[in-house]
Amino acid sequence: MENLCRKIKDNWIIILSVAISIIIYFIISELVSLNVMYGTDVNVWKYIANMIQEGRIIYRDLFDHKGPILYLFYYLFKNYSIISELIIFIVNEIFIYKITKLVLSDKYTKLKSIIVTAISMITLFIVLEDFPNTESYSIPFILVSLYYFVKNLILKYDAKSFGIIGFCMSIVLFLRANIIVLWIIIYLYFVAKMAVKRNIKELFRLIGYTILGMSVCIVPIVIYLIHNNILEEFIEYYLVFNLKYASFSNQNNIWEICKYFFSATLYIHPIIIFINIVLIFLKKNIKDRKLLIINLIFYLISVYIVISPKREYLHYAIILMPCVIIPLSILIKDKYKYKLIITIGLELYLALIVIGVGYYNIKYIKENLTKYLLKINIITDWLEENTQKDDNILVLGNENIIYNLSNRNYKGKFFYQLPVVYNSNDIANKFLQEIKEQMPEYIIVNKYKVNNDNNIDREISKILEEQYIQLEEYVYRRK
């Protein structure tokens, strides 16, 4: 008991930070809950988790283009989503605090660490959308690796820590592979440093511990993929398809996307990038300057990753959160009071606006959801009353909420089609072939348009016209 009291006393600031995290979580919980319940992507992953429980295999029986770790998390926390959300927030809080405390070394370190932690978390709360998603699940692993990188750079190099860094990298590789930029920078830095010093022995130790850490995640996943004979599908859907999907262009240009993300995130990221650049020239401490230069590279590449798909998906910007920690920490590292005042002012500015934005978003989402959910409830009620649980039911488009609320499912692989069929002719053809072979008892058409001027929709219209009878505005039954 005495040891426990001492630990609480020594770590009271971390406990307070966790408590603040929980309080903030419940303040924004209504917005998060709306995303969790009605988010388009979230309902896809919930459906997949339900189907996995029924014995279906990802990639082989269920199409999606995310990494297998995401489905594992959704499966594990299927009935306890609030726990996964809290874990994400709490781990983020702890490691932001720990990173900031490493960077700071002056008076009022704990107070300043809390300020940086609060600002960093606010930049996360701004972009919550379809939560939890691949980006939000990746953030704790990015922060853990960032912590050990900073620790190796500022304090003492420890090759064993690269086992943890490698493990975290492998997790993110199987969540969203294109956001491993931090690890690329980390390894390029240390490999270059050891090559210059000709410390080959230490280089091999670093590589060895990295491989060991990565194998903890990679080996079980590869065994699972091979055992279920889905390695080829994994490569096709997670790696190849995502490369095509990322490069698929739409009507937005890069400057419009930049403007969207910067304005949607309250221009906090351009401000902090500017602070990062200015501090590089002002700081005389070599370690601080080195950290700032590496962080700036990390920041700019991460911004490019966010905007390069040219899609206005706000949750992409979640990956920018770790980039704000080091510049904000170094900004208030010195004793000058005006820096602390500026940073507190920045925090208050963000906090007040986020409260306003959160309130507006909740009000806006609720108003727009009312009509949508009324129609969804009509459809799900009809399905529950007029169909059996084992009926083969296809929902056209991407409204997996209908499957989840009605407890019905599609026996085929392509249970949702938008926007993937418009981005991949191969998947579109496979889906059209599958629907002809499956001939589900019922096809649900709600938001999906079946009379568009493209080959896919013309084919679907033809199938509905020739093979199905329209029972309701949104329901077609097989003849």
CSV table of C-alpha atoms in Angstrom, one decimal:
chain,number,residue,atom,x,y,z
A,1,MET,CA,0.0,0.0,0.0
A,2,GLU,CA,2.9,2.4,0.9
A,3,ASN,CA,4.5,1.6,-2.5
A,4,LEU,CA,1.2,2.3,-4.3
A,5,CYS,CA,0.8,5.6,-2.5
A,6,ARG,CA,4.3,6.6,-3.4
A,7,LYS,CA,3.8,5.7,-7.0
A,8,ILE,CA,0.6,7.7,-7.1
A,9,LYS,CA,2.4,10.6,-5.5
A,10,ASP,CA,5.3,10.4,-8.0
A,11,ASN,CA,3.0,10.1,-11.0
A,12,TRP,CA,0.1,12.2,-10.0
A,13,ILE,CA,0.5,14.4,-13.0
A,14,ILE,CA,0.1,11.4,-15.4
A,15,ILE,CA,-2.9,10.2,-13.4
A,16,LEU,CA,-4.4,13.8,-13.7
A,17,SER,CA,-3.6,13.7,-17.5
A,18,VAL,CA,-5.5,10.4,-17.8
A,19,ALA,CA,-8.4,11.8,-15.8
A,20,ILE,CA,-8.5,14.9,-18.1
A,21,SER,CA,-8.5,12.6,-21.1
A,22,ILE,CA,-11.6,10.7,-19.7
A,23,ILE,CA,-13.4,14.0,-18.9
A,24,ILE,CA,-12.7,15.3,-22.4
A,25,TYR,CA,-13.8,12.0,-23.9
A,26,PHE,CA,-17.2,12.2,-22.2
A,27,ILE,CA,-17.5,15.9,-23.2
A,28,ILE,CA,-17.2,14.9,-26.9
A,29,SER,CA,-18.7,11.4,-26.5
A,30,GLU,CA,-22.0,12.4,-28.1
A,31,LEU,CA,-20.1,13.4,-31.3
A,32,VAL,CA,-18.0,10.2,-31.1
A,33,SER,CA,-21.1,8.1,-30.5
A,34,LEU,CA,-22.8,9.5,-33.6
A,35,ASN,CA,-19.7,8.6,-35.6
A,36,VAL,CA,-19.5,5.2,-34.1
A,37,MET,CA,-23.2,4.4,-34.6
A,38,TYR,CA,-23.8,5.9,-38.1
A,39,GLY,CA,-20.4,6.3,-39.7
A,40,THR,CA,-20.2,4.8,-43.2
A,41,ASP,CA,-16.8,3.1,-42.7
A,42,VAL,CA,-17.5,2.1,-39.1
A,43,ASN,CA,-20.5,0.1,-40.2
A,44,VAL,CA,-18.4,-1.7,-42.8
A,45,TRP,CA,-16.0,-2.8,-40.1
A,46,LYS,CA,-18.7,-3.8,-37.7
A,47,TYR,CA,-20.3,-5.9,-40.4
A,48,ILE,CA,-17.0,-7.6,-41.1
A,49,ALA,CA,-16.5,-8.3,-37.3
A,50,ASN,CA,-20.0,-9.9,-37.2
A,51,MET,CA,-19.2,-12.0,-40.2
A,52,ILE,CA,-15.9,-13.1,-38.9
A,53,GLN,CA,-17.7,-14.4,-35.8
A,54,GLU,CA,-19.9,-16.4,-38.1
A,55,GLY,CA,-16.8,-18.1,-39.6
A,56,ARG,CA,-16.2,-16.0,-42.7
A,57,ILE,CA,-12.7,-15.1,-43.8
A,58,ILE,CA,-11.5,-11.6,-44.6
A,59,TYR,CA,-10.4,-11.0,-48.2
A,60,ARG,CA,-11.6,-14.4,-49.3
A,61,ASP,CA,-15.3,-14.2,-48.2
A,62,LEU,CA,-15.4,-10.4,-47.5
A,63,PHE,CA,-14.0,-7.7,-49.6
A,64,ASP,CA,-12.4,-4.7,-48.0
A,65,HIS,CA,-9.1,-2.9,-48.6
A,66,LYS,CA,-8.0,-2.2,-45.0
A,67,GLY,CA,-5.2,-4.0,-43.1
A,68,PRO,CA,-6.0,-7.2,-41.1
A,69,ILE,CA,-5.1,-5.6,-37.8
A,70,LEU,CA,-8.1,-3.2,-38.1
A,71,TYR,CA,-10.5,-6.2,-38.3
A,72,LEU,CA,-8.8,-7.9,-35.4
A,73,PHE,CA,-9.4,-4.8,-33.2
A,74,TYR,CA,-13.0,-4.5,-34.3
A,75,TYR,CA,-13.5,-8.2,-33.6
A,76,LEU,CA,-11.9,-8.0,-30.2
A,77,PHE,CA,-13.8,-4.9,-29.1
A,78,LYS,CA,-17.0,-5.8,-31.1
A,79,ASN,CA,-19.2,-5.5,-28.0
A,80,TYR,CA,-17.0,-3.1,-26.1
A,81,SER,CA,-16.3,-0.2,-28.5
A,82,ILE,CA,-16.1,2.3,-25.6
A,83,ILE,CA,-13.2,0.4,-24.2
A,84,SER,CA,-11.1,0.7,-27.4
A,85,GLU,CA,-11.9,4.4,-27.6
A,86,LEU,CA,-10.8,5.0,-24.1
A,87,ILE,CA,-7.6,3.0,-24.5
A,88,ILE,CA,-6.7,5.0,-27.6
A,89,PHE,CA,-7.3,8.3,-25.7
A,90,ILE,CA,-5.5,7.2,-22.6
A,91,VAL,CA,-2.4,5.8,-24.4
A,92,ASN,CA,-2.2,8.9,-26.5
A,93,GLU,CA,-2.3,11.2,-23.4
A,94,ILE,CA,0.3,9.2,-21.6
A,95,PHE,CA,2.9,9.1,-24.4
A,96,ILE,CA,2.3,12.7,-25.5
A,97,TYR,CA,3.1,13.7,-21.9
A,98,LYS,CA,6.1,11.4,-21.7
A,99,ILE,CA,7.5,12.7,-25.0
A,100,THR,CA,7.0,16.3,-23.9
A,101,LYS,CA,8.6,15.7,-20.6
A,102,LEU,CA,11.7,14.2,-22.4
A,103,VAL,CA,12.1,17.3,-24.5
A,104,LEU,CA,11.5,19.7,-21.7
A,105,SER,CA,14.2,20.1,-19.0
A,106,ASP,CA,13.4,23.3,-17.2
A,107,LYS,CA,11.2,24.6,-14.4
A,108,TYR,CA,7.4,23.8,-14.6
A,109,THR,CA,8.1,20.8,-16.8
A,110,LYS,CA,5.0,18.9,-15.6
A,111,LEU,CA,2.7,22.0,-16.1
A,112,LYS,CA,4.1,22.6,-19.6
A,113,SER,CA,3.7,19.0,-20.5
A,114,ILE,CA,0.1,19.0,-19.6
A,115,ILE,CA,-0.4,22.1,-21.8
A,116,VAL,CA,1.3,20.5,-24.8
A,117,THR,CA,-0.7,17.3,-24.2
A,118,ALA,CA,-4.0,19.2,-24.1
A,119,ILE,CA,-3.2,21.1,-27.3
A,120,SER,CA,-2.1,17.9,-29.1
A,121,MET,CA,-5.3,16.0,-28.1
A,122,ILE,CA,-7.4,18.9,-29.2
A,123,THR,CA,-5.9,18.6,-32.7
A,124,LEU,CA,-7.1,15.0,-32.6
A,125,PHE,CA,-10.6,15.8,-31.4
A,126,ILE,CA,-11.0,18.3,-34.3
A,127,VAL,CA,-10.8,15.5,-36.9
A,128,LEU,CA,-12.7,12.7,-35.3
A,129,GLU,CA,-14.7,11.0,-38.0
A,130,ASP,CA,-15.7,7.4,-38.5
A,131,PHE,CA,-14.0,6.7,-35.2
A,132,PRO,CA,-12.2,4.4,-34.4
A,133,ASN,CA,-10.4,4.0,-37.8
A,134,THR,CA,-7.1,2.9,-39.2
A,135,GLU,CA,-5.6,6.3,-38.5
A,136,SER,CA,-6.8,6.6,-34.9
A,137,TYR,CA,-5.7,3.0,-34.1
A,138,SER,CA,-2.2,3.9,-35.6
A,139,ILE,CA,-1.6,7.0,-33.4
A,140,PRO,CA,-0.8,5.2,-30.1
A,141,PHE,CA,1.9,3.1,-32.0
A,142,ILE,CA,3.3,6.2,-33.7
A,143,LEU,CA,3.5,7.9,-30.3
A,144,VAL,CA,5.3,5.0,-28.6
A,145,SER,CA,7.9,4.9,-31.4
A,146,LEU,CA,8.3,8.7,-31.3
A,147,TYR,CA,8.9,8.4,-27.6
A,148,TYR,CA,11.7,5.9,-27.9
A,149,PHE,CA,13.2,7.8,-30.8
A,150,VAL,CA,13.3,11.0,-28.8
A,151,LYS,CA,14.7,9.1,-25.8
A,152,ASN,CA,17.4,7.5,-28.0
A,153,LEU,CA,18.3,10.9,-29.4
A,154,ILE,CA,18.2,13.0,-26.2
A,155,LEU,CA,19.2,10.6,-23.5
A,156,LYS,CA,21.0,7.4,-24.2
A,157,TYR,CA,21.0,5.1,-27.2
A,158,ASP,CA,19.5,1.7,-26.5
A,159,ALA,CA,19.4,-0.9,-29.3
A,160,LYS,CA,16.9,-3.0,-27.4
A,161,SER,CA,14.3,-0.2,-27.7
A,162,PHE,CA,14.2,-0.9,-31.5
A,163,GLY,CA,12.4,-4.1,-30.7
A,164,ILE,CA,9.5,-2.0,-29.5
A,165,ILE,CA,9.9,0.5,-32.4
A,166,GLY,CA,9.9,-2.4,-34.9
A,167,PHE,CA,6.8,-4.0,-33.3
A,168,CYS,CA,4.9,-0.7,-33.5
A,169,MET,CA,5.9,-0.3,-37.1
A,170,SER,CA,4.7,-3.7,-38.1
A,171,ILE,CA,1.3,-3.0,-36.4
A,172,VAL,CA,0.9,0.2,-38.5
A,173,LEU,CA,2.1,-1.7,-41.6
A,174,PHE,CA,-1.0,-3.9,-41.2
A,175,LEU,CA,-3.3,-1.0,-40.4
A,176,ARG,CA,-2.4,1.6,-43.1
A,177,ALA,CA,1.0,1.0,-44.7
A,178,ASN,CA,1.5,4.4,-46.2
A,179,ILE,CA,1.8,6.2,-42.9
A,180,ILE,CA,5.0,4.6,-41.7
A,181,VAL,CA,7.0,7.7,-42.6
A,182,LEU,CA,8.1,8.2,-39.0
A,183,TRP,CA,9.9,4.8,-39.0
A,184,ILE,CA,11.5,5.5,-42.3
A,185,ILE,CA,13.0,8.7,-40.9
A,186,ILE,CA,14.0,7.0,-37.7
A,187,TYR,CA,15.9,4.2,-39.4
A,188,LEU,CA,17.4,6.4,-42.1
A,189,TYR,CA,18.8,8.7,-39.3
A,190,PHE,CA,20.3,5.9,-37.2
A,191,VAL,CA,21.6,3.9,-40.1
A,192,ALA,CA,23.3,7.0,-41.6
A,193,LYS,CA,24.7,7.9,-38.2
A,194,MET,CA,26.2,4.4,-37.7
A,195,ALA,CA,27.5,4.2,-41.2
A,196,VAL,CA,29.3,7.5,-40.8
A,197,LYS,CA,30.8,6.2,-37.5
A,198,ARG,CA,31.5,2.8,-39.1
A,199,ASN,CA,29.8,1.2,-36.1
A,200,ILE,CA,28.7,-2.0,-38.0
A,201,LYS,CA,28.3,-4.1,-34.9
A,202,GLU,CA,25.7,-1.7,-33.5
A,203,LEU,CA,24.0,-1.4,-36.8
A,204,PHE,CA,23.5,-5.2,-36.9
A,205,ARG,CA,22.2,-5.1,-33.3
A,206,LEU,CA,19.6,-2.4,-34.3
A,207,ILE,CA,18.5,-4.4,-37.3
A,208,GLY,CA,18.4,-7.6,-35.3
A,209,TYR,CA,16.1,-6.1,-32.5
A,210,THR,CA,13.9,-4.5,-35.2
A,211,ILE,CA,13.4,-7.8,-37.0
A,212,LEU,CA,12.7,-9.5,-33.7
A,213,GLY,CA,10.1,-6.9,-32.8
A,214,MET,CA,8.5,-6.9,-36.2
A,215,SER,CA,8.3,-10.7,-36.2
A,216,VAL,CA,6.0,-10.7,-33.1
A,217,CYS,CA,3.3,-9.2,-35.3
A,218,ILE,CA,4.2,-10.3,-38.9
A,219,VAL,CA,4.8,-14.0,-38.3
A,220,PRO,CA,1.3,-14.7,-36.8
A,221,ILE,CA,-0.4,-12.7,-39.6
A,222,VAL,CA,1.5,-14.4,-42.4
A,223,ILE,CA,0.7,-17.8,-40.8
A,224,TYR,CA,-3.0,-16.8,-40.7
A,225,LEU,CA,-2.9,-15.6,-44.4
A,226,ILE,CA,-1.2,-18.7,-45.6
A,227,HIS,CA,-3.3,-21.1,-43.4
A,228,ASN,CA,-6.5,-19.6,-44.9
A,229,ASN,CA,-5.0,-19.4,-48.4
A,230,ILE,CA,-5.6,-15.7,-48.7
A,231,LEU,CA,-2.1,-14.3,-49.1
A,232,GLU,CA,-2.8,-13.5,-52.8
A,233,GLU,CA,-6.1,-11.7,-51.9
A,234,PHE,CA,-4.3,-9.8,-49.2
A,235,ILE,CA,-1.7,-8.5,-51.6
A,236,GLU,CA,-4.4,-7.8,-54.2
A,237,TYR,CA,-6.8,-5.9,-52.0
A,238,TYR,CA,-4.6,-4.3,-49.3
A,239,LEU,CA,-1.5,-3.5,-51.3
A,240,VAL,CA,-2.2,-3.3,-55.0
A,241,PHE,CA,-5.8,-1.9,-54.8
A,242,ASN,CA,-4.8,0.7,-52.2
A,243,LEU,CA,-2.0,2.0,-54.5
A,244,LYS,CA,-4.5,2.4,-57.3
A,245,TYR,CA,-7.1,3.9,-55.0
A,246,ALA,CA,-4.7,6.5,-53.6
A,247,SER,CA,-3.7,7.5,-57.2
A,248,PHE,CA,-7.3,7.6,-58.5
A,249,SER,CA,-8.1,11.3,-59.3
A,250,ASN,CA,-11.3,13.2,-58.7
A,251,GLN,CA,-12.6,16.7,-59.3
A,252,ASN,CA,-10.6,18.3,-56.4
A,253,ASN,CA,-7.2,19.8,-57.1
A,254,ILE,CA,-4.4,19.8,-54.6
A,255,TRP,CA,-4.8,23.4,-53.5
A,256,GLU,CA,-8.5,23.0,-52.8
A,257,ILE,CA,-7.7,20.0,-50.7
A,258,CYS,CA,-5.0,21.9,-48.8
A,259,LYS,CA,-7.4,24.7,-48.2
A,260,TYR,CA,-10.0,22.3,-46.9
A,261,PHE,CA,-7.8,20.5,-44.5
A,262,PHE,CA,-6.1,23.6,-43.1
A,263,SER,CA,-9.4,25.4,-42.6
A,264,ALA,CA,-11.1,22.3,-41.2
A,265,THR,CA,-8.3,22.0,-38.6
A,266,LEU,CA,-8.5,25.7,-37.7
A,267,TYR,CA,-5.2,26.5,-39.4
A,268,ILE,CA,-3.4,25.0,-36.4
A,269,HIS,CA,-1.0,22.9,-38.6
A,270,PRO,CA,0.3,25.8,-40.8
A,271,ILE,CA,0.8,27.8,-37.6
A,272,ILE,CA,2.8,25.0,-36.0
A,273,ILE,CA,4.8,24.3,-39.1
A,274,PHE,CA,5.8,28.0,-39.2
A,275,ILE,CA,6.8,27.7,-35.5
A,276,ASN,CA,8.8,24.6,-36.3
A,277,ILE,CA,10.7,26.4,-39.1
A,278,VAL,CA,11.4,29.5,-37.0
A,279,LEU,CA,12.7,27.5,-34.0
A,280,ILE,CA,15.2,25.7,-36.3
A,281,PHE,CA,16.9,29.0,-36.9
A,282,LEU,CA,16.5,30.3,-33.4
A,283,LYS,CA,17.6,27.3,-31.4
A,284,LYS,CA,21.3,26.9,-30.6
A,285,ASN,CA,21.0,23.6,-28.8
A,286,ILE,CA,22.2,20.9,-31.3
A,287,LYS,CA,19.8,18.2,-30.1
A,288,ASP,CA,16.8,20.6,-30.2
A,289,ARG,CA,17.7,21.7,-33.7
A,290,LYS,CA,18.1,18.1,-34.8
A,291,LEU,CA,14.8,17.2,-33.4
A,292,LEU,CA,13.1,20.1,-35.1
A,293,ILE,CA,14.6,19.4,-38.5
A,294,ILE,CA,13.6,15.7,-38.3
A,295,ASN,CA,10.1,16.7,-37.1
A,296,LEU,CA,9.7,19.2,-39.9
A,297,ILE,CA,10.5,16.4,-42.5
A,298,PHE,CA,8.0,14.1,-40.7
A,299,TYR,CA,5.4,16.9,-40.7
A,300,LEU,CA,5.7,17.9,-44.3
A,301,ILE,CA,5.6,14.3,-45.6
A,302,SER,CA,2.6,13.6,-43.3
A,303,VAL,CA,0.8,16.6,-44.8
A,304,TYR,CA,1.5,15.3,-48.3
A,305,ILE,CA,0.1,11.9,-47.3
A,306,VAL,CA,-3.1,13.6,-46.0
A,307,ILE,CA,-3.7,15.7,-49.1
A,308,SER,CA,-2.3,13.5,-51.9
A,309,PRO,CA,-5.4,11.3,-52.3
A,310,LYS,CA,-7.3,14.6,-53.1
A,311,ARG,CA,-10.3,13.5,-51.0
A,312,GLU,CA,-12.1,15.5,-48.3
A,313,TYR,CA,-11.9,12.8,-45.7
A,314,LEU,CA,-11.2,14.7,-42.5
A,315,HIS,CA,-10.0,11.7,-40.6
A,316,TYR,CA,-6.9,11.5,-42.8
A,317,ALA,CA,-5.6,14.5,-40.8
A,318,ILE,CA,-5.5,12.4,-37.6
A,319,ILE,CA,-1.9,11.4,-38.5
A,320,LEU,CA,-0.8,15.0,-38.2
A,321,MET,CA,-1.3,15.0,-34.4
A,322,PRO,CA,2.1,13.5,-33.4
A,323,CYS,CA,3.8,16.2,-35.5
A,324,VAL,CA,2.7,19.0,-33.2
A,325,ILE,CA,4.3,17.7,-30.0
A,326,ILE,CA,8.0,18.5,-30.5
A,327,PRO,CA,7.7,22.1,-31.8
A,328,LEU,CA,5.2,23.0,-29.1
A,329,SER,CA,7.4,21.4,-26.4
A,330,ILE,CA,10.5,23.2,-27.6
A,331,LEU,CA,8.6,26.5,-28.0
A,332,ILE,CA,7.9,26.6,-24.3
A,333,LYS,CA,11.1,24.8,-23.2
A,334,ASP,CA,13.0,28.0,-22.1
A,335,LYS,CA,12.2,30.1,-19.1
A,336,TYR,CA,10.7,33.1,-21.0
A,337,LYS,CA,7.2,33.6,-19.7
A,338,TYR,CA,5.9,35.1,-23.0
A,339,LYS,CA,6.3,31.7,-24.6
A,340,LEU,CA,4.2,30.0,-22.0
A,341,ILE,CA,1.6,32.7,-22.3
A,342,ILE,CA,1.5,32.3,-26.1
A,343,THR,CA,1.2,28.5,-25.8
A,344,ILE,CA,-1.6,28.7,-23.2
A,345,GLY,CA,-3.4,31.3,-25.5
A,346,LEU,CA,-3.1,28.8,-28.4
A,347,GLU,CA,-4.6,26.1,-26.2
A,348,LEU,CA,-7.5,28.3,-25.2
A,349,TYR,CA,-8.1,29.4,-28.8
A,350,LEU,CA,-8.3,25.8,-29.9
A,351,ALA,CA,-10.3,24.6,-26.9
A,352,LEU,CA,-13.0,27.3,-27.3
A,353,ILE,CA,-13.3,26.8,-31.1
A,354,VAL,CA,-13.4,23.0,-30.7
A,355,ILE,CA,-16.2,23.3,-28.2
A,356,GLY,CA,-18.1,25.5,-30.7
A,357,VAL,CA,-17.3,23.3,-33.7
A,358,GLY,CA,-18.2,20.2,-31.7
A,359,TYR,CA,-21.6,21.7,-30.7
A,360,TYR,CA,-22.2,22.7,-34.3
A,361,ASN,CA,-21.3,19.3,-35.7
A,362,ILE,CA,-23.5,17.5,-33.2
A,363,LYS,CA,-26.4,19.8,-34.1
A,364,TYR,CA,-25.7,19.5,-37.8
A,365,ILE,CA,-25.3,15.7,-37.8
A,366,LYS,CA,-28.4,15.2,-35.7
A,367,GLU,CA,-30.5,17.4,-38.0
A,368,ASN,CA,-29.3,15.5,-41.1
A,369,LEU,CA,-29.5,12.1,-39.5
A,370,THR,CA,-33.2,12.5,-38.6
A,371,LYS,CA,-34.5,12.0,-42.2
A,372,TYR,CA,-31.9,9.5,-43.1
A,373,LEU,CA,-32.5,7.3,-40.0
A,374,LEU,CA,-36.3,7.5,-40.5
A,375,LYS,CA,-35.8,5.9,-43.9
A,376,ILE,CA,-33.2,3.4,-42.6
A,377,ASN,CA,-35.6,2.4,-39.8
A,378,ILE,CA,-38.4,1.8,-42.3
A,379,ILE,CA,-36.1,-0.4,-44.4
A,380,THR,CA,-34.7,-2.4,-41.4
A,381,ASP,CA,-38.2,-2.8,-39.9
A,382,TRP,CA,-39.4,-4.1,-43.3
A,383,LEU,CA,-36.5,-6.6,-43.5
A,384,GLU,CA,-37.1,-7.9,-40.0
A,385,GLU,CA,-40.8,-8.4,-40.6
A,386,ASN,CA,-40.7,-9.8,-44.1
A,387,THR,CA,-37.5,-11.8,-44.4
A,388,GLN,CA,-35.7,-14.6,-42.6
A,389,LYS,CA,-32.3,-14.2,-41.0
A,390,ASP,CA,-30.7,-16.7,-43.4
A,391,ASP,CA,-32.1,-15.0,-46.5
A,392,ASN,CA,-29.5,-13.7,-48.9
A,393,ILE,CA,-29.9,-9.9,-48.9
A,394,LEU,CA,-27.8,-7.4,-50.9
A,395,VAL,CA,-27.7,-3.7,-50.0
A,396,LEU,CA,-26.5,-1.7,-53.0
A,397,GLY,CA,-24.1,1.2,-52.3
A,398,ASN,CA,-22.4,1.5,-49.0
A,399,GLU,CA,-25.1,1.4,-46.3
A,400,ASN,CA,-23.9,-1.4,-44.1
A,401,ILE,CA,-25.9,0.1,-41.3
A,402,ILE,CA,-28.9,-1.7,-42.9
A,403,TYR,CA,-27.2,-5.0,-42.5
A,404,ASN,CA,-26.2,-4.3,-38.9
A,405,LEU,CA,-29.5,-2.9,-37.7
A,406,SER,CA,-31.6,-5.6,-39.4
A,407,ASN,CA,-29.3,-8.4,-38.5
A,408,ARG,CA,-29.3,-9.6,-42.1
A,409,ASN,CA,-26.3,-10.2,-44.4
A,410,TYR,CA,-25.2,-10.9,-48.0
A,411,LYS,CA,-23.7,-14.3,-48.7
A,412,GLY,CA,-21.4,-12.9,-51.4
A,413,LYS,CA,-18.0,-11.2,-51.1
A,414,PHE,CA,-18.8,-7.6,-52.3
A,415,PHE,CA,-21.4,-6.6,-49.6
A,416,TYR,CA,-20.7,-3.0,-50.4
A,417,GLN,CA,-19.7,-1.5,-53.7
A,418,LEU,CA,-19.1,2.2,-53.4
A,419,PRO,CA,-16.8,3.8,-54.2
A,420,VAL,CA,-14.6,0.8,-55.1
A,421,VAL,CA,-16.5,-0.4,-58.2
A,422,TYR,CA,-16.0,3.0,-59.8
A,423,ASN,CA,-12.2,2.9,-59.0
A,424,SER,CA,-11.5,-0.6,-60.2
A,425,ASN,CA,-12.9,-2.2,-63.4
A,426,ASP,CA,-11.7,-5.6,-62.1
A,427,ILE,CA,-13.7,-5.4,-58.9
A,428,ALA,CA,-16.7,-4.0,-60.8
A,429,ASN,CA,-16.7,-7.0,-63.1
A,430,LYS,CA,-16.2,-9.4,-60.3
A,431,PHE,CA,-19.1,-7.9,-58.4
A,432,LEU,CA,-21.4,-8.0,-61.5
A,433,GLN,CA,-20.4,-11.7,-62.1
A,434,GLU,CA,-21.1,-12.5,-58.4
A,435,ILE,CA,-24.5,-10.9,-58.3
A,436,LYS,CA,-25.5,-12.9,-61.4
A,437,GLU,CA,-24.3,-16.1,-59.7
A,438,GLN,CA,-25.7,-15.3,-56.2
A,439,MET,CA,-29.0,-13.9,-57.3
A,440,PRO,CA,-29.9,-12.8,-53.8
A,441,GLU,CA,-33.5,-13.1,-52.7
A,442,TYR,CA,-33.8,-9.4,-52.0
A,443,ILE,CA,-31.8,-6.3,-53.2
A,444,ILE,CA,-32.1,-3.1,-51.3
A,445,VAL,CA,-31.8,0.2,-53.1
A,446,ASN,CA,-31.8,3.3,-51.0
A,447,LYS,CA,-29.2,6.0,-51.8
A,448,TYR,CA,-27.7,4.0,-54.6
A,449,LYS,CA,-28.6,5.3,-58.1
A,450,VAL,CA,-29.3,2.6,-60.6
A,451,ASN,CA,-29.9,4.7,-63.7
A,452,ASN,CA,-26.5,6.5,-64.0
A,453,ASP,CA,-24.8,6.8,-67.4
A,454,ASN,CA,-22.1,4.2,-66.8
A,455,ASN,CA,-21.7,0.5,-67.6
A,456,ILE,CA,-21.9,-0.7,-64.0
A,457,ASP,CA,-25.2,1.0,-63.2
A,458,ARG,CA,-26.7,0.0,-66.6
A,459,GLU,CA,-25.9,-3.6,-65.9
A,460,ILE,CA,-27.4,-3.5,-62.4
A,461,SER,CA,-30.5,-1.8,-63.8
A,462,LYS,CA,-30.8,-4.5,-66.3
A,463,ILE,CA,-30.5,-7.2,-63.7
A,464,LEU,CA,-33.2,-5.6,-61.5
A,465,GLU,CA,-35.5,-5.1,-64.5
A,466,GLU,CA,-35.2,-8.6,-65.8
A,467,GLN,CA,-34.7,-10.7,-62.7
A,468,TYR,CA,-36.5,-8.9,-59.9
A,469,ILE,CA,-39.9,-7.5,-58.9
A,470,GLN,CA,-40.0,-4.1,-57.1
A,471,LEU,CA,-42.0,-4.5,-53.9
A,472,GLU,CA,-41.3,-1.2,-52.3
A,473,GLU,CA,-39.5,2.0,-53.3
A,474,TYR,CA,-36.3,0.5,-51.9
A,475,VAL,CA,-36.9,-3.3,-52.1
A,476,TYR,CA,-36.6,-5.7,-55.0
A,477,ARG,CA,-37.4,-9.4,-54.7
A,478,ARG,CA,-36.1,-12.1,-57.0
A,479,LYS,CA,-38.7,-13.4,-59.5
